[in-house]
């Protein structure tokens, strides 16, 4: 693994893996492949595929920028951001489940490139590929009434499941530091705190009539 990543010790004394130049190059290639695959496989006609690629890239860029605007930062990772999950879940809402999951997983790879924290391959997959990829579950309600609200809730719950799984399996040893005797309860509470707060704030904003109208207009532009 040393060709793609080298071991380092973090501030907590844990051995983590930092991608090498070859590792970062591989991640960039995977990101591009996933993004192009989503556009090619689920984009339909070529013209629509280019539009889908453009809008998906725009949504991911907004997701990255807003993920860096942290309203609350949690001590063991995770934060309440400026609606970053909404921008990623919009892709599934626009283009359906398949495209949503693939492009959201590509977004997870992008987050891994920007801010990697790797304990092991399973942890990396759960925290970055599966957790962020779950934001594409918004595509389940792509054509449903109030589909954005339903889709966003599905996306957040999907991410919450994998965040909980990671917290339980890989970070449960820190439960005692926060007064918890159970790693399961610790992970449920810890991840639910920041994901739940951001979800509530986002649902309030997207329920404003003017915002609902604007987001519906953007969807029409994205799929026409």
Coordinates of C-alpha atoms in Angstrom, one line a residue:
X1 CA 0.0 0.0 0.0
X2 CA 3.0 2.3 0.4
X3 CA 3.0 3.1 -3.3
X4 CA -0.4 4.7 -3.0
X5 CA -0.3 5.8 0.6
X6 CA 2.2 6.3 3.4
X7 CA 1.5 5.9 7.2
X8 CA 1.4 8.9 9.5
X9 CA 0.4 9.3 13.1
X10 CA -2.4 11.8 13.9
X11 CA -2.9 14.0 17.0
X12 CA -4.8 11.1 18.7
X13 CA -2.0 8.7 18.2
X14 CA -3.8 6.7 15.5
X15 CA -1.9 5.5 12.5
X16 CA -3.6 6.9 9.4
X17 CA -2.7 6.7 5.7
X18 CA -1.8 9.7 3.6
X19 CA -2.2 9.3 -0.2
X20 CA 1.1 9.7 -2.2
X21 CA 1.2 11.4 -5.5
X22 CA 0.3 8.1 -7.2
X23 CA -2.6 7.7 -4.7
X24 CA -3.9 11.2 -5.4
X25 CA -3.6 10.6 -9.2
X26 CA -5.5 7.3 -8.9
X27 CA -8.3 9.1 -6.9
X28 CA -8.6 11.9 -9.5
X29 CA -8.9 9.3 -12.2
X30 CA -11.5 7.4 -10.3
X31 CA -13.4 10.6 -9.7
X32 CA -13.4 11.5 -13.5
X33 CA -14.4 8.0 -14.5
X34 CA -17.4 8.0 -12.1
X35 CA -18.5 11.4 -13.2
X36 CA -18.2 10.5 -16.9
X37 CA -19.9 7.1 -16.3
X38 CA -22.9 8.7 -14.7
X39 CA -23.3 11.1 -17.6
X40 CA -22.7 8.4 -20.3
X41 CA -24.8 5.6 -18.8
X42 CA -27.7 7.7 -17.4
X43 CA -27.5 10.8 -19.7
X44 CA -29.5 9.4 -22.6
X45 CA -28.8 11.4 -25.7
X46 CA -25.4 13.0 -26.1
X47 CA -26.8 16.6 -25.8
X48 CA -28.6 15.7 -22.5
X49 CA -25.5 13.9 -21.3
X50 CA -23.4 17.0 -21.7
X51 CA -26.0 19.0 -19.8
X52 CA -26.1 16.4 -17.1
X53 CA -22.3 16.4 -16.8
X54 CA -22.3 20.2 -16.5
X55 CA -25.1 20.5 -13.9
X56 CA -23.7 17.6 -11.9
X57 CA -20.2 19.2 -11.9
X58 CA -21.8 22.5 -10.8
X59 CA -23.7 20.9 -8.0
X60 CA -20.6 19.0 -6.8
X61 CA -18.5 22.2 -6.9
X62 CA -21.1 24.0 -4.8
X63 CA -21.2 21.0 -2.5
X64 CA -17.4 21.2 -2.0
X65 CA -17.4 25.0 -1.4
X66 CA -20.3 24.9 1.1
X67 CA -18.8 21.9 2.9
X68 CA -15.8 24.1 3.8
X69 CA -18.2 26.7 5.4
X70 CA -18.6 24.9 8.7
X71 CA -21.2 26.4 11.0
X72 CA -20.4 23.8 13.7
X73 CA -17.3 21.6 13.7
X74 CA -17.4 18.4 15.7
X75 CA -14.3 17.3 17.6
X76 CA -14.0 13.8 16.1
X77 CA -14.9 14.8 12.5
X78 CA -18.1 15.8 10.9
X79 CA -19.7 19.3 10.8
X80 CA -22.8 21.3 10.2
X81 CA -22.1 22.9 6.8
X82 CA -23.8 25.5 4.7
X83 CA -26.3 23.0 3.1
X84 CA -23.6 21.0 1.3
X85 CA -25.6 17.8 1.4
X86 CA -28.5 19.5 -0.4
X87 CA -26.3 20.4 -3.4
X88 CA -25.1 16.8 -3.8
X89 CA -28.6 15.3 -3.3
X90 CA -29.9 17.6 -6.0
X91 CA -28.1 15.5 -8.6
X92 CA -30.2 12.4 -7.8
X93 CA -33.4 14.6 -7.6
X94 CA -32.6 15.8 -11.1
X95 CA -31.4 12.7 -12.9
X96 CA -32.6 9.7 -10.9
X97 CA -31.2 7.0 -8.6
X98 CA -28.4 5.6 -10.7
X99 CA -26.9 8.9 -11.8
X100 CA -27.4 10.2 -8.3
X101 CA -25.5 7.4 -6.5
X102 CA -22.6 7.4 -9.0
X103 CA -22.1 11.1 -9.0
X104 CA -22.5 11.3 -5.2
X105 CA -19.8 8.6 -4.9
X106 CA -17.6 10.7 -7.1
X107 CA -18.2 13.6 -4.8
X108 CA -17.0 11.3 -1.9
X109 CA -13.8 10.6 -3.8
X110 CA -13.4 14.4 -4.3
X111 CA -13.8 14.9 -0.5
X112 CA -11.2 12.1 0.0
X113 CA -8.8 14.0 -2.3
X114 CA -9.4 17.3 -0.4
X115 CA -9.3 16.1 3.2
X116 CA -8.3 12.4 3.5
X117 CA -8.5 10.6 6.8
X118 CA -7.8 6.9 6.2
X119 CA -7.5 4.3 8.9
X120 CA -8.1 1.3 6.6
X121 CA -9.6 0.5 3.3
X122 CA -13.0 -0.5 4.8
X123 CA -13.2 2.7 6.8
X124 CA -12.2 4.7 3.7
X125 CA -15.0 3.1 1.6
X126 CA -17.6 3.5 4.3
X127 CA -16.8 7.1 5.2
X128 CA -16.2 8.5 1.7
X129 CA -17.7 6.3 -1.0
X130 CA -20.7 4.8 0.7
X131 CA -21.6 7.6 3.1
X132 CA -21.4 10.3 0.4
X133 CA -22.7 8.0 -2.3
X134 CA -25.9 7.5 -0.2
X135 CA -26.7 11.1 -0.9
X136 CA -27.7 9.9 -4.3
X137 CA -30.7 8.1 -2.7
X138 CA -32.6 11.3 -3.4
X139 CA -33.1 9.9 -6.9
X140 CA -35.7 7.5 -5.5
X141 CA -38.1 10.4 -5.3
X142 CA -37.0 12.1 -8.5
X143 CA -40.5 12.2 -10.0
X144 CA -42.5 12.1 -6.8
X145 CA -44.7 14.8 -5.4
X146 CA -42.6 16.9 -3.0
X147 CA -39.7 14.8 -4.3
X148 CA -37.0 17.2 -3.2
X149 CA -38.0 17.0 0.5
X150 CA -38.6 13.2 0.4
X151 CA -35.4 12.7 -1.6
X152 CA -33.3 14.9 0.7
X153 CA -34.6 13.0 3.8
X154 CA -33.7 9.7 2.1
X155 CA -30.2 11.0 1.2
X156 CA -29.5 12.2 4.8
X157 CA -30.8 9.0 6.3
X158 CA -28.6 7.0 3.9
X159 CA -25.5 9.0 4.9
X160 CA -26.5 8.8 8.5
X161 CA -26.6 5.0 8.3
X162 CA -23.0 4.8 7.0
X163 CA -21.7 7.5 9.3
X164 CA -23.2 5.5 12.2
X165 CA -21.6 2.3 10.9
X166 CA -18.2 4.0 10.7
X167 CA -18.5 5.6 14.1
X168 CA -19.5 2.3 15.7
X169 CA -16.9 0.1 13.9
X170 CA -13.9 2.4 13.7
X171 CA -14.3 5.1 16.3
X172 CA -16.3 3.4 19.1
X173 CA -13.2 3.4 21.3
X174 CA -13.8 7.1 21.9
X175 CA -17.3 6.6 23.3
X176 CA -16.0 6.8 26.9
X177 CA -14.4 10.2 26.3
X178 CA -17.9 11.6 25.7
X179 CA -19.6 9.9 28.6
X180 CA -21.1 7.0 26.6
X181 CA -20.7 3.4 27.7
X182 CA -21.9 2.0 24.4
X183 CA -20.2 2.5 21.0
X184 CA -23.6 2.1 19.3
X185 CA -25.3 4.8 21.3
X186 CA -22.3 7.0 21.0
X187 CA -22.2 6.7 17.2
X188 CA -26.0 7.2 16.9
X189 CA -25.9 10.4 19.0
X190 CA -22.7 11.8 17.7
X191 CA -23.5 11.5 14.0
X192 CA -27.1 12.3 14.5
X193 CA -26.2 15.6 16.2
X194 CA -24.5 17.3 13.2
X195 CA -26.4 15.5 10.4
X196 CA -29.7 16.1 12.0
X197 CA -29.1 19.8 12.7
X198 CA -28.0 20.4 9.1
X199 CA -31.0 18.4 7.8
X200 CA -33.5 20.5 9.9
X201 CA -32.0 23.8 8.8
X202 CA -32.0 22.7 5.1
X203 CA -35.6 21.4 5.2
X204 CA -36.7 24.8 6.6
X205 CA -35.0 26.7 3.8
X206 CA -36.2 24.5 0.9
X207 CA -39.7 24.7 2.3
X208 CA -39.8 28.4 1.8
X209 CA -42.2 29.0 -1.2
X210 CA -39.8 31.2 -3.1
X211 CA -37.0 28.7 -2.6
X212 CA -39.2 25.8 -3.8
X213 CA -40.1 27.8 -6.9
X214 CA -36.4 28.6 -7.6
X215 CA -35.3 24.9 -7.1
X216 CA -38.1 23.7 -9.4
X217 CA -36.9 26.2 -12.1
X218 CA -33.4 24.9 -11.8
X219 CA -34.6 21.3 -12.1
X220 CA -36.4 22.2 -15.4
X221 CA -33.1 23.7 -16.7
X222 CA -31.2 20.7 -15.6
X223 CA -33.4 18.1 -17.4
X224 CA -34.7 19.9 -20.4

